[in-house]
mmCIF file of C-alpha atoms and ligand atoms in Angstrom:
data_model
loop_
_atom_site.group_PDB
_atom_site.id
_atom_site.type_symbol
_atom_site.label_atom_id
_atom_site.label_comp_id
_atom_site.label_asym_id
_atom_site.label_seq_id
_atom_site.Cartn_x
_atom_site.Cartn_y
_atom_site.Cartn_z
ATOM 1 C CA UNK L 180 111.779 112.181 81.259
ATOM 2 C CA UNK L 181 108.261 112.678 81.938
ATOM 3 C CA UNK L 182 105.749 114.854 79.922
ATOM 4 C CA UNK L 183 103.432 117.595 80.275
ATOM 5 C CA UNK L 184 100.646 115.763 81.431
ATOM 6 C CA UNK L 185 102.003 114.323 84.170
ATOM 7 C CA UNK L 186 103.674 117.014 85.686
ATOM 8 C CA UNK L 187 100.292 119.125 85.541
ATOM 9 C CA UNK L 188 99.147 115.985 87.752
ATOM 10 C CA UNK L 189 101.878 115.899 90.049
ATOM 11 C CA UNK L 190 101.365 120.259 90.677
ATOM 12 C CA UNK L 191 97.389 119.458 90.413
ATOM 13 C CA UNK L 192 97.618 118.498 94.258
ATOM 14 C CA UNK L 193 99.926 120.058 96.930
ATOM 15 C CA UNK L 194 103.044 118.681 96.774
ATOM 16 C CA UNK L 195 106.727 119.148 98.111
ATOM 17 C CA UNK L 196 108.505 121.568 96.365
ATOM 18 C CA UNK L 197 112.052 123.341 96.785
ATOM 19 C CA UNK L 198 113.430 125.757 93.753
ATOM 20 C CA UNK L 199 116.851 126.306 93.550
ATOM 21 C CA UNK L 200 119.160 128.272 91.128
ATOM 22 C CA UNK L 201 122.898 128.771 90.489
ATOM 23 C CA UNK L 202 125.601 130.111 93.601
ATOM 24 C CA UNK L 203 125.562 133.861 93.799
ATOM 25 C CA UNK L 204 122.271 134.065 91.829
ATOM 26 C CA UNK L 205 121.509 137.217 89.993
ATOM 27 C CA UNK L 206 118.615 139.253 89.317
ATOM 28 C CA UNK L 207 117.431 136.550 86.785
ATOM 29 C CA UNK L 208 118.394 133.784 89.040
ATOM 30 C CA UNK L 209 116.379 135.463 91.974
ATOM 31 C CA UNK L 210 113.580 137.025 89.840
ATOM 32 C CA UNK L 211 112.777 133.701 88.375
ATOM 33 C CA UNK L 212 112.803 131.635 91.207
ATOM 34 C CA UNK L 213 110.521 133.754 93.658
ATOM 35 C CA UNK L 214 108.316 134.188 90.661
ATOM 36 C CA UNK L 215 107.931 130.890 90.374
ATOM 37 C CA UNK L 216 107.760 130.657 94.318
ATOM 38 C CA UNK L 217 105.332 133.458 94.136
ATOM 39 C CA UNK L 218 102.699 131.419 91.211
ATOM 40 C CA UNK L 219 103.266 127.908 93.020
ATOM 41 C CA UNK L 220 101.743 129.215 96.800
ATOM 42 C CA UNK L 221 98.819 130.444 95.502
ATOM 43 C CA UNK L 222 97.879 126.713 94.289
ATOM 44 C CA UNK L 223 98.352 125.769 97.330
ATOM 45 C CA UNK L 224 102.081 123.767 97.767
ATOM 46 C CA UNK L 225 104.706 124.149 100.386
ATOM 47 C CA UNK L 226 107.322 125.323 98.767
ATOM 48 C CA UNK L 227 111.102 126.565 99.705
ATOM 49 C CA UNK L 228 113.628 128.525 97.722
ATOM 50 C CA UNK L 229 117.326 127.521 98.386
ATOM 51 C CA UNK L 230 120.113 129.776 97.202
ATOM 52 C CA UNK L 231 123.821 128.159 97.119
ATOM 53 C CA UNK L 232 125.430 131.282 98.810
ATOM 54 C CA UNK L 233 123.916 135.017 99.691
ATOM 55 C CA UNK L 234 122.836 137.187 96.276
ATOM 56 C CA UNK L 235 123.090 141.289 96.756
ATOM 57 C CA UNK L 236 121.063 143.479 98.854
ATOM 58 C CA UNK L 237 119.883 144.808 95.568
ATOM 59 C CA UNK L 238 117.573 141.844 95.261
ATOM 60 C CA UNK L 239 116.767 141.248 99.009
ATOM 61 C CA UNK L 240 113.438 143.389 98.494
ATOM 62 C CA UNK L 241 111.693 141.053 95.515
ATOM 63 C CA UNK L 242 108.304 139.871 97.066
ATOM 64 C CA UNK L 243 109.108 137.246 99.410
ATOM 65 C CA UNK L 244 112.194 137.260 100.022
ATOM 66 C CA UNK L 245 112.348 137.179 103.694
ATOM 67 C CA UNK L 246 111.303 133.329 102.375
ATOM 68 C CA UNK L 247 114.442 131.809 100.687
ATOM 69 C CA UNK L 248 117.027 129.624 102.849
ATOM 70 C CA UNK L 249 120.746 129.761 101.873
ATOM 71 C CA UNK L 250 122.078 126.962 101.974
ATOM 72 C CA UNK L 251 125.739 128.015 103.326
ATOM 73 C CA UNK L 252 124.020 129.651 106.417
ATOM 74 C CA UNK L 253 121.474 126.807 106.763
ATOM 75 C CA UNK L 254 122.817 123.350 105.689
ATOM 76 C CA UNK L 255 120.919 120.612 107.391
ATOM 77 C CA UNK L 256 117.538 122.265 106.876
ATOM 78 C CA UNK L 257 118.428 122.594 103.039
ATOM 79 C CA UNK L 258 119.788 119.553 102.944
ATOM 80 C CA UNK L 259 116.261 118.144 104.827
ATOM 81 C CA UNK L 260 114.380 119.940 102.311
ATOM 82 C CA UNK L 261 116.034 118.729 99.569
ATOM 83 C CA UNK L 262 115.173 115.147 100.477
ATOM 84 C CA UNK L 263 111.722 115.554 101.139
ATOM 85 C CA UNK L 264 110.930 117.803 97.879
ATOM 86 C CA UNK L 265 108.695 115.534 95.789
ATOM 87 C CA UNK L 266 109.412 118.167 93.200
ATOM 88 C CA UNK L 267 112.678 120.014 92.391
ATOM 89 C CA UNK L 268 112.316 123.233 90.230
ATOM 90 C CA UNK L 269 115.963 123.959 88.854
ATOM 91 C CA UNK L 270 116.349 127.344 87.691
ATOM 92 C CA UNK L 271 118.581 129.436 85.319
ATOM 93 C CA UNK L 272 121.459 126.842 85.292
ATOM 94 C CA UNK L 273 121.882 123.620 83.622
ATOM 95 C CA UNK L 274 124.873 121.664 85.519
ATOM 96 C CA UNK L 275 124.739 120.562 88.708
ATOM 97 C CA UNK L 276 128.116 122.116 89.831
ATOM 98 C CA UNK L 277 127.071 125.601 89.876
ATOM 99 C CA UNK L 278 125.223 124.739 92.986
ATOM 100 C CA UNK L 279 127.709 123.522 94.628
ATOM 101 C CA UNK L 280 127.557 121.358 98.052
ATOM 102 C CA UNK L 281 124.165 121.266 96.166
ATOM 103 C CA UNK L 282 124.437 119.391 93.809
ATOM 104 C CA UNK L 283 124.800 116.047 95.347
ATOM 105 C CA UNK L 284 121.999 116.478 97.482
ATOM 106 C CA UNK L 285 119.759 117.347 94.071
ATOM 107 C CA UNK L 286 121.335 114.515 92.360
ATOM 108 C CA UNK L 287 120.451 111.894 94.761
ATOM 109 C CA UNK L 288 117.011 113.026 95.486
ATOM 110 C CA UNK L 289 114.008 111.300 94.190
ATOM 111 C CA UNK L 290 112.460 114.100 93.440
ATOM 112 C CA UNK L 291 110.961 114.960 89.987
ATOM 113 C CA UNK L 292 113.608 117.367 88.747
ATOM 114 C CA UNK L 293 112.301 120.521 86.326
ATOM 115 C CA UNK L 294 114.737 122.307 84.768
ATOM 116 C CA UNK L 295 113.825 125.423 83.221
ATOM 117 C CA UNK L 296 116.932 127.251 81.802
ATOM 118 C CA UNK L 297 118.202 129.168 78.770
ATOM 119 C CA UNK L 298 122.120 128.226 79.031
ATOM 120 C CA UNK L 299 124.024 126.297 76.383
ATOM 121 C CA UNK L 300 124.760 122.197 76.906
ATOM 122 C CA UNK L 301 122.552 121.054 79.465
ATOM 123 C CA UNK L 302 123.270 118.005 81.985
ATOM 124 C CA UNK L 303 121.402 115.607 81.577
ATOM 125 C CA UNK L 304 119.754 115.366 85.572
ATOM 126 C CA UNK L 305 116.541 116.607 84.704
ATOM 127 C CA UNK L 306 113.282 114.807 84.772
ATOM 128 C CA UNK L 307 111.527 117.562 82.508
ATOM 129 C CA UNK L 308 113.147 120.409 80.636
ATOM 130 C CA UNK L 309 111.566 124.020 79.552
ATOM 131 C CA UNK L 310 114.828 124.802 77.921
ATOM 132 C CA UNK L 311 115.626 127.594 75.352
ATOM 133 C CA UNK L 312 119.167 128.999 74.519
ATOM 134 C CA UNK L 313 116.661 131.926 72.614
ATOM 135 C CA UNK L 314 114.994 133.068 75.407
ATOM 136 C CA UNK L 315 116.670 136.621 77.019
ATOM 137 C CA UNK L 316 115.969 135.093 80.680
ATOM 138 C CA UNK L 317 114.781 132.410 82.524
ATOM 139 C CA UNK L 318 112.416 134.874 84.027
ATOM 140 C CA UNK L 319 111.054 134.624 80.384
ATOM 141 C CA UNK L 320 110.712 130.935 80.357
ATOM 142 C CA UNK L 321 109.123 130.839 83.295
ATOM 143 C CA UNK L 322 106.269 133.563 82.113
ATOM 144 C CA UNK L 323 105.837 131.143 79.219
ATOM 145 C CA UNK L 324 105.687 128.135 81.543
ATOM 146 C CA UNK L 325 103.119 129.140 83.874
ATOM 147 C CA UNK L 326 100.842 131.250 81.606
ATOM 148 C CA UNK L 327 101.374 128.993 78.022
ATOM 149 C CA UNK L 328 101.929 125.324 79.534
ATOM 150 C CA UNK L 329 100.114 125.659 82.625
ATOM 151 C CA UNK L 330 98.020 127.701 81.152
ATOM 152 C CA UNK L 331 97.701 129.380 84.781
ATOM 153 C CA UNK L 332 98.138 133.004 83.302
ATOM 154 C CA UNK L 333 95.785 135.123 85.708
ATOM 155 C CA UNK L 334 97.936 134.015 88.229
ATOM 156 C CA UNK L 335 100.091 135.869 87.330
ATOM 157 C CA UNK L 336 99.597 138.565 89.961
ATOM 158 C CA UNK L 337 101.666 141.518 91.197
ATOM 159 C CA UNK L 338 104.280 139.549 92.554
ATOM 160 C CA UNK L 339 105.118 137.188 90.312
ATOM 161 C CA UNK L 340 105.215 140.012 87.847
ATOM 162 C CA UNK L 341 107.166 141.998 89.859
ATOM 163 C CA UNK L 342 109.896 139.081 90.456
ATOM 164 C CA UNK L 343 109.930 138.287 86.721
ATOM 165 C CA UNK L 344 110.262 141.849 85.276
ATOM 166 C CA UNK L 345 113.308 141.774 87.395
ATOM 167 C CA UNK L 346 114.908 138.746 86.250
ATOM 168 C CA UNK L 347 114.085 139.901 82.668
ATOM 169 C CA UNK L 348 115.283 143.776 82.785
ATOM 170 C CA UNK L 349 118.731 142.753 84.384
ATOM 171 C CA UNK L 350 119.229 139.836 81.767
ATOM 172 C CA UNK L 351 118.276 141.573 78.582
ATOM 173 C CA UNK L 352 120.570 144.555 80.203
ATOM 174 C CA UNK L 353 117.752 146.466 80.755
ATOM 175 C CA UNK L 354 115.842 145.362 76.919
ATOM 176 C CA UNK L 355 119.123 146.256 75.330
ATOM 177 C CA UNK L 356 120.352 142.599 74.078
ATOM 178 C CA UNK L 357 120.121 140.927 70.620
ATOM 179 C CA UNK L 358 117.572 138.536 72.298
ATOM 180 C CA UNK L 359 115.407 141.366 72.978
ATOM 181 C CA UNK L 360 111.793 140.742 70.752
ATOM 182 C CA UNK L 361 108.929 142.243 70.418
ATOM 183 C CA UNK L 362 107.286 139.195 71.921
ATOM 184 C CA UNK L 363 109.137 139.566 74.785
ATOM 185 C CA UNK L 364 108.457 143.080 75.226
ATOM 186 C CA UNK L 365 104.554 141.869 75.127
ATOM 187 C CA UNK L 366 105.316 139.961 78.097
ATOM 188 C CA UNK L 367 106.787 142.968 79.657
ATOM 189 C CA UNK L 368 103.757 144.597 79.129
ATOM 190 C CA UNK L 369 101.583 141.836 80.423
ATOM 191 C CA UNK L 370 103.920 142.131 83.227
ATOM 192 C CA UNK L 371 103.052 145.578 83.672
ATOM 193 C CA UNK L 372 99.747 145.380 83.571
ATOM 194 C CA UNK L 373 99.615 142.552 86.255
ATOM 195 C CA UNK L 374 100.999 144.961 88.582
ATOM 196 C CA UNK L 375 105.072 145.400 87.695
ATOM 197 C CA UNK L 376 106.223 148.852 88.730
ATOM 198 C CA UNK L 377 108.805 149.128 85.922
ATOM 199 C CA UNK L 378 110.284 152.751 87.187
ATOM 200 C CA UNK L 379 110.355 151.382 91.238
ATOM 201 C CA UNK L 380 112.252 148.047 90.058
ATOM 202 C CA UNK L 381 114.910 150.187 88.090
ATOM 203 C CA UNK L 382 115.046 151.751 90.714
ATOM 204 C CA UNK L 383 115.633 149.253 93.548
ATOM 205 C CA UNK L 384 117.939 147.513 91.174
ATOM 206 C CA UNK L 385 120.090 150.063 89.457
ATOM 207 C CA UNK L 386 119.423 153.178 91.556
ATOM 208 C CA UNK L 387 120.089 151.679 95.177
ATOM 209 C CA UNK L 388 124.141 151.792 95.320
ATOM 210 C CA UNK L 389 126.354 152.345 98.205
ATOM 211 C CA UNK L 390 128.679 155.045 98.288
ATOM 212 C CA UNK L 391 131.105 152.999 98.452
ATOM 213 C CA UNK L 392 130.553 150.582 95.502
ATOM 214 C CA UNK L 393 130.388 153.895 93.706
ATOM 215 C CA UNK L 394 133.746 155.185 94.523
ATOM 216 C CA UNK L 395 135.017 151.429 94.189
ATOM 217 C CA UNK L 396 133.717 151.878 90.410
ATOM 218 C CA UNK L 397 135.435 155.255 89.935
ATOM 219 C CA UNK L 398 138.409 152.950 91.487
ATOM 220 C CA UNK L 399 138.453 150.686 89.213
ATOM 221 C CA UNK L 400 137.717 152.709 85.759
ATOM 222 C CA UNK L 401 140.521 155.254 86.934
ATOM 223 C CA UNK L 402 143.499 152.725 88.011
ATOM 224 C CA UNK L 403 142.618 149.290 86.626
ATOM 225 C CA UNK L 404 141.358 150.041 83.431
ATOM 226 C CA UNK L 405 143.688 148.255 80.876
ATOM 227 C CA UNK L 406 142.707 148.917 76.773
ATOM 228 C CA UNK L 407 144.047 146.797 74.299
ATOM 229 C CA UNK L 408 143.453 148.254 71.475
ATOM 230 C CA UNK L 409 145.897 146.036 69.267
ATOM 231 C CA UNK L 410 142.791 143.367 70.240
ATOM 232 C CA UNK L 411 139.562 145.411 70.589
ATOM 233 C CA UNK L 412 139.684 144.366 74.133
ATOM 234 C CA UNK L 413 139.310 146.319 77.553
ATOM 235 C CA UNK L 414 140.026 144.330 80.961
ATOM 236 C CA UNK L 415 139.702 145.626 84.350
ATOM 237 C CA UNK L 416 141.371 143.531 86.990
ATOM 238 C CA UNK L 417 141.513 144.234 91.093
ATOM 239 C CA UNK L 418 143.120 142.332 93.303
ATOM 240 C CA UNK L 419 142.154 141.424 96.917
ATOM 241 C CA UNK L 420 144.051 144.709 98.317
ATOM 242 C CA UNK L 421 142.264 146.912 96.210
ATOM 243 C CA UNK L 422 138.497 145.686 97.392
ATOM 244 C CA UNK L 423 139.506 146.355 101.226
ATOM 245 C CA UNK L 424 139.295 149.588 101.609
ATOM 246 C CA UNK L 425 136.164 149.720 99.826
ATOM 247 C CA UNK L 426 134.405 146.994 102.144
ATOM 248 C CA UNK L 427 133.318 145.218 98.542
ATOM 249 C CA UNK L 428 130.354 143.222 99.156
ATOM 250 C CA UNK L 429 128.177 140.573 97.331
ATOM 251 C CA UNK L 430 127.063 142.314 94.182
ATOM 252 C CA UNK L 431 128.934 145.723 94.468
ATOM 253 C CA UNK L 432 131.183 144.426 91.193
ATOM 254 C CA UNK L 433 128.197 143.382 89.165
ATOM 255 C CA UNK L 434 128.079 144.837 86.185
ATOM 256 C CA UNK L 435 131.450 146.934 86.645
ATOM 257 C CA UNK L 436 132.643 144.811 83.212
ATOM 258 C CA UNK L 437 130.085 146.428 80.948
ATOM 259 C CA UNK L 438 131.259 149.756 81.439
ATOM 260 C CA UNK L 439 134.846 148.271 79.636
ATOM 261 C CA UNK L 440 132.469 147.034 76.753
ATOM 262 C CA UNK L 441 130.986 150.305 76.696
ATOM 263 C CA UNK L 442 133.878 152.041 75.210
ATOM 264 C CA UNK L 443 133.922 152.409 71.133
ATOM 265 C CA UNK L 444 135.024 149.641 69.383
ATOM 266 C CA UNK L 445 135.710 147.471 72.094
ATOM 267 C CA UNK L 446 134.562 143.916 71.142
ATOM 268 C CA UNK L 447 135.837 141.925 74.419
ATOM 269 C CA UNK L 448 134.978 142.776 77.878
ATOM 270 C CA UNK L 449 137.278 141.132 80.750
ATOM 271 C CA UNK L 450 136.547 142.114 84.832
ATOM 272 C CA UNK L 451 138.880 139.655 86.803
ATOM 273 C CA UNK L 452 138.723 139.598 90.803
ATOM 274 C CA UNK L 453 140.593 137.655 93.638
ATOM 275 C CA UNK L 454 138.150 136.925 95.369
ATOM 276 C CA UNK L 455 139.424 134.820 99.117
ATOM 277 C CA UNK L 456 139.097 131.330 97.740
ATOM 278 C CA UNK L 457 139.481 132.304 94.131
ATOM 279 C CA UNK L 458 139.820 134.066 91.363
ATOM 280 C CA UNK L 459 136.466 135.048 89.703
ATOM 281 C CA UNK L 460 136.122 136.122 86.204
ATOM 282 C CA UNK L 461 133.504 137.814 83.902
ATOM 283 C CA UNK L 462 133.651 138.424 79.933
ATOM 284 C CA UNK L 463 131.177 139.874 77.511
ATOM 285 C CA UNK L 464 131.265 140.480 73.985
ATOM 286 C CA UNK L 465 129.103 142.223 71.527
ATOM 287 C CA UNK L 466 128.102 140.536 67.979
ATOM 288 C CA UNK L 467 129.570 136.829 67.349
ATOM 289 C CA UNK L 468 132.665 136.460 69.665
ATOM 290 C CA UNK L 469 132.734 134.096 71.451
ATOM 291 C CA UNK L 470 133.232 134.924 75.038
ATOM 292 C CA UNK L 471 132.323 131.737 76.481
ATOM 293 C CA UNK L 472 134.509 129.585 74.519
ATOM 294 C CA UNK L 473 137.244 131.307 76.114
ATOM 295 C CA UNK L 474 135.963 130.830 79.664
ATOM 296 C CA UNK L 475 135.297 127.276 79.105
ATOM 297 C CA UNK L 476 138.655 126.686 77.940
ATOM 298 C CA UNK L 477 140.851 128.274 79.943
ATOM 299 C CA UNK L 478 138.514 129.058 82.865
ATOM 300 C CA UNK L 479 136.708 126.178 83.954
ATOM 301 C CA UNK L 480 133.527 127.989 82.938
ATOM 302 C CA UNK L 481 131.153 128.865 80.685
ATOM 303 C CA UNK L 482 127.996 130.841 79.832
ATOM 304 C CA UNK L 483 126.438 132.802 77.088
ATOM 305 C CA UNK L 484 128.351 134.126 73.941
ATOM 306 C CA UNK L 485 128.001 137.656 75.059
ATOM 307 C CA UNK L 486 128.437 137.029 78.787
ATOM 308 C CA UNK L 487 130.012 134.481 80.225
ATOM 309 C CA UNK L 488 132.292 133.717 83.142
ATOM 310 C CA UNK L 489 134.493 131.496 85.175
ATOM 311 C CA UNK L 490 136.798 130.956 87.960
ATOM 312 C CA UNK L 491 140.687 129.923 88.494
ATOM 313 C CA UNK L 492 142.409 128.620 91.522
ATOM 314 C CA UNK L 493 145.490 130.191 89.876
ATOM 315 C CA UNK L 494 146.983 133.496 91.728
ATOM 316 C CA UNK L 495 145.613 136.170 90.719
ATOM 317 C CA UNK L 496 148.485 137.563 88.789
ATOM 318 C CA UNK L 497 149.248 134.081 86.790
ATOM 319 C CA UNK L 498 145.257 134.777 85.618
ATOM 320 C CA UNK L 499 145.798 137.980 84.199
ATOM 321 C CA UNK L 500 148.636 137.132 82.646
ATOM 322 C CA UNK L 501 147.019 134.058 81.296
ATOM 323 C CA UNK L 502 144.144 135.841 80.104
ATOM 324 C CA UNK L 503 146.005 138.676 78.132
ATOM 325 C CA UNK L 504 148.401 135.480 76.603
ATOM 326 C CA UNK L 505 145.471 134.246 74.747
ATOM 327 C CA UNK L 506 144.007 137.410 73.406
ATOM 328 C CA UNK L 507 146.234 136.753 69.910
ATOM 329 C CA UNK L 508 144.978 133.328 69.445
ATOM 330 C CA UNK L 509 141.702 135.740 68.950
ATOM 331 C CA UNK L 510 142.748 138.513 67.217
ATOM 332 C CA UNK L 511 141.043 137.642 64.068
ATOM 333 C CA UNK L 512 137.379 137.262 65.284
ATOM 334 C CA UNK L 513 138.736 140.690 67.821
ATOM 335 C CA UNK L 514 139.624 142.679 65.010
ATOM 336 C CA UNK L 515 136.057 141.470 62.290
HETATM 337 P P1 LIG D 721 128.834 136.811 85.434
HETATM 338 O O1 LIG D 721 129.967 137.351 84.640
HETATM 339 O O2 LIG D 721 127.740 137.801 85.582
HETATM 340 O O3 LIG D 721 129.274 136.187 86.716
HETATM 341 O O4 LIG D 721 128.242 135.618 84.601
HETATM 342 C C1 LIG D 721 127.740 135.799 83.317
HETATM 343 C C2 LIG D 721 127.214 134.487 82.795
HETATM 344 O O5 LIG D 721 128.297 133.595 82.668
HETATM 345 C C3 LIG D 721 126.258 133.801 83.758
HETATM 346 O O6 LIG D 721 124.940 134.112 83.435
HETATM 347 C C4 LIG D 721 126.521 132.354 83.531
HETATM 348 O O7 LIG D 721 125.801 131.926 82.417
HETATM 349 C C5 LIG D 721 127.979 132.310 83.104
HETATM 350 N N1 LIG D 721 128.918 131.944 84.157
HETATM 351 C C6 LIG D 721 129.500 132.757 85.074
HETATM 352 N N2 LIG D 721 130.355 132.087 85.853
HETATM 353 C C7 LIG D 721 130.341 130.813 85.416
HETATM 354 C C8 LIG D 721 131.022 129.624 85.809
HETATM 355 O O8 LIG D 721 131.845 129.605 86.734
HETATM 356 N N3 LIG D 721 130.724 128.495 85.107
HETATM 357 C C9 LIG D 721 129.823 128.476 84.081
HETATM 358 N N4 LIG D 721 129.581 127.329 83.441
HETATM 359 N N5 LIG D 721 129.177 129.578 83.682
HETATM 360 C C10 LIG D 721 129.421 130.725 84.330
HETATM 361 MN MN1 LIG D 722 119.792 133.964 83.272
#
């Protein structure tokens, strides 16, 4: 580990840098890093964003963008960058495998490694941590990095503002969430006042849908909606067949699972998907269940207590069936 001091040495000349965050990064996940991306040029560094895999087009218009390599389209540059980072910014994940192919090359880098995160049980690989399981974002930690640690706070211009509004609005569910303070809602208002448009980034995020991933919603809340009310638990669950004639893209079934937890009473939230190489799964819960101890467990995942996920190279039926068979080892904490 190093401290503070050093690392304001290391970033107090131009230096190496590549930020990366977790496979099939999300608004935080995106908002965070070209926030970061969009503090770090203006003192000067070279610095590269590398994505895992391709994010949604919902995201594809934060400043900058045009700027961030993924690595499944571009491996040997990534790869080159990763070597020659003299820093490493890791962002909104804490475990090396949710980068994937990524990981390795991270791991065996030199690199000083900075891990800023709010996810449970981090790996240890990190070099310096800005770590909080409190915080409602990473796009909140790194507000509190750059302005509070690096003490670089009127650099926070219009961009960075704009990318970290994002990551925090789609984290907090749009400042909905327990972890929703009135500190952080100062921030947000710094934010705005640096320049966040908070009415054109709800927009762009929540008000930019396809037809398609429209209908696909009134799809899946019409014919794959499954209540269990015996368990205060909703699941919605679409198979491979049902995305095709939808043309389901990246993103178009984020955020499909909170309309299940929307419904009164409903403590457990399940959206399960066959994806081509897998079978992807998402839970949230309201109040103290425990959604991630169930993904972790029987998913090879984990996550938040309110939102987690994981992934199963079970078939897609054996999953749902698997996840309904555990629902009365739960029923207790289901039905508090
Ligand atoms: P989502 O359901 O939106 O894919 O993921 C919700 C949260 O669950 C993410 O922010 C992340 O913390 C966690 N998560 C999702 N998938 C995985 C996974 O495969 N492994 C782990 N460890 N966490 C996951
Ligand atoms: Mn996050």
């Amino acid at each position: 580990m190093i401290d503070l001091a050093t690392l304001k040495d290391k970033l107090a000349e131009p230096c190496q840098i590549v930020i990366t965050t977790h496979h099939k990064p999300d608004g935080d996940a995106m908002g965070s890093s070209l926030g970061l991306y969009n503090y770090l040029i203006q003192k000067g560094h070279h610095v590269k964003v590398i994505s895992p895999t391709d994010y949604p087009y919902f995201l594809q218009w934060l400043p900058n963008n045009p700027e961030v390599v993924i690595y499944t389209e571009k491996e040997e540059e990534s790869k080159k960058l990763v070597a020659e980072a003299e820093l490493i910014f890791c962002l909104d994940f804490n475990a090396l495998s949710r980068i994937n192919e990524l990981g390795e090359e991270v791991r065996k880098s030199w690199a000083i490694k900075i891990m800023i995160d709010h996810h449970l049980e981090p790996e240890d690989f990190d070099d310096y941590r800005h770590w909080s399981i409190n915080a409602s974002s990473t796009a909140e930690l790194i507000y509190d990095f750059i302005a509070n640690r690096l003490n670089d706070g009127n650099l926070i211009n219009k961009d960075v503002a704009t990318c970290l509004y994002t990551g925090i609005m789609t984290d907090s569910g749009s400042f909905r969430f327990p972890n929703v303070t009135s500190n952080l809602h100062r921030i947000v208002a710094d934010l705005i006042d640096a320049g966040a448009e908070n009415w054109r980034i709800h927009q762009q995020v929540y008000d930019n849908t396809t037809e398609n991933r429209l209908r696909f919603l009134g799809f899946c809340l019409t014919n794959r909606l499954e209540v269990f009310r015996e368990f205060n638990t909703a699941l919605i669950s679409v198979s491979k067949e049902d995305l095709k004639p939808y043309d389901v893209q990246t993103g178009d079934t984020e955020g499909i699972v909170n309309y299940a937890l929307s419904i009164s009473g409903i403590k457990l939230a399940a959206f399960i998907v066959e994806r081509s190489d897998k079978v992807k799964l998402s839970l949230r819960s309201t109040g103290t269940f425990p959604a991630n101890e169930i993904c972790k467990k029987y998913f090879n995942g984990g996550g938040h207590r309110n939102a987690a996920g994981g992934a199963s190279d079970e078939s897609f039926a054996e999953v749902v069936k698997k996840f309904k068979s555990i629902l009365p080892e739960y029923k207790n904490l289901l039905l508090q």
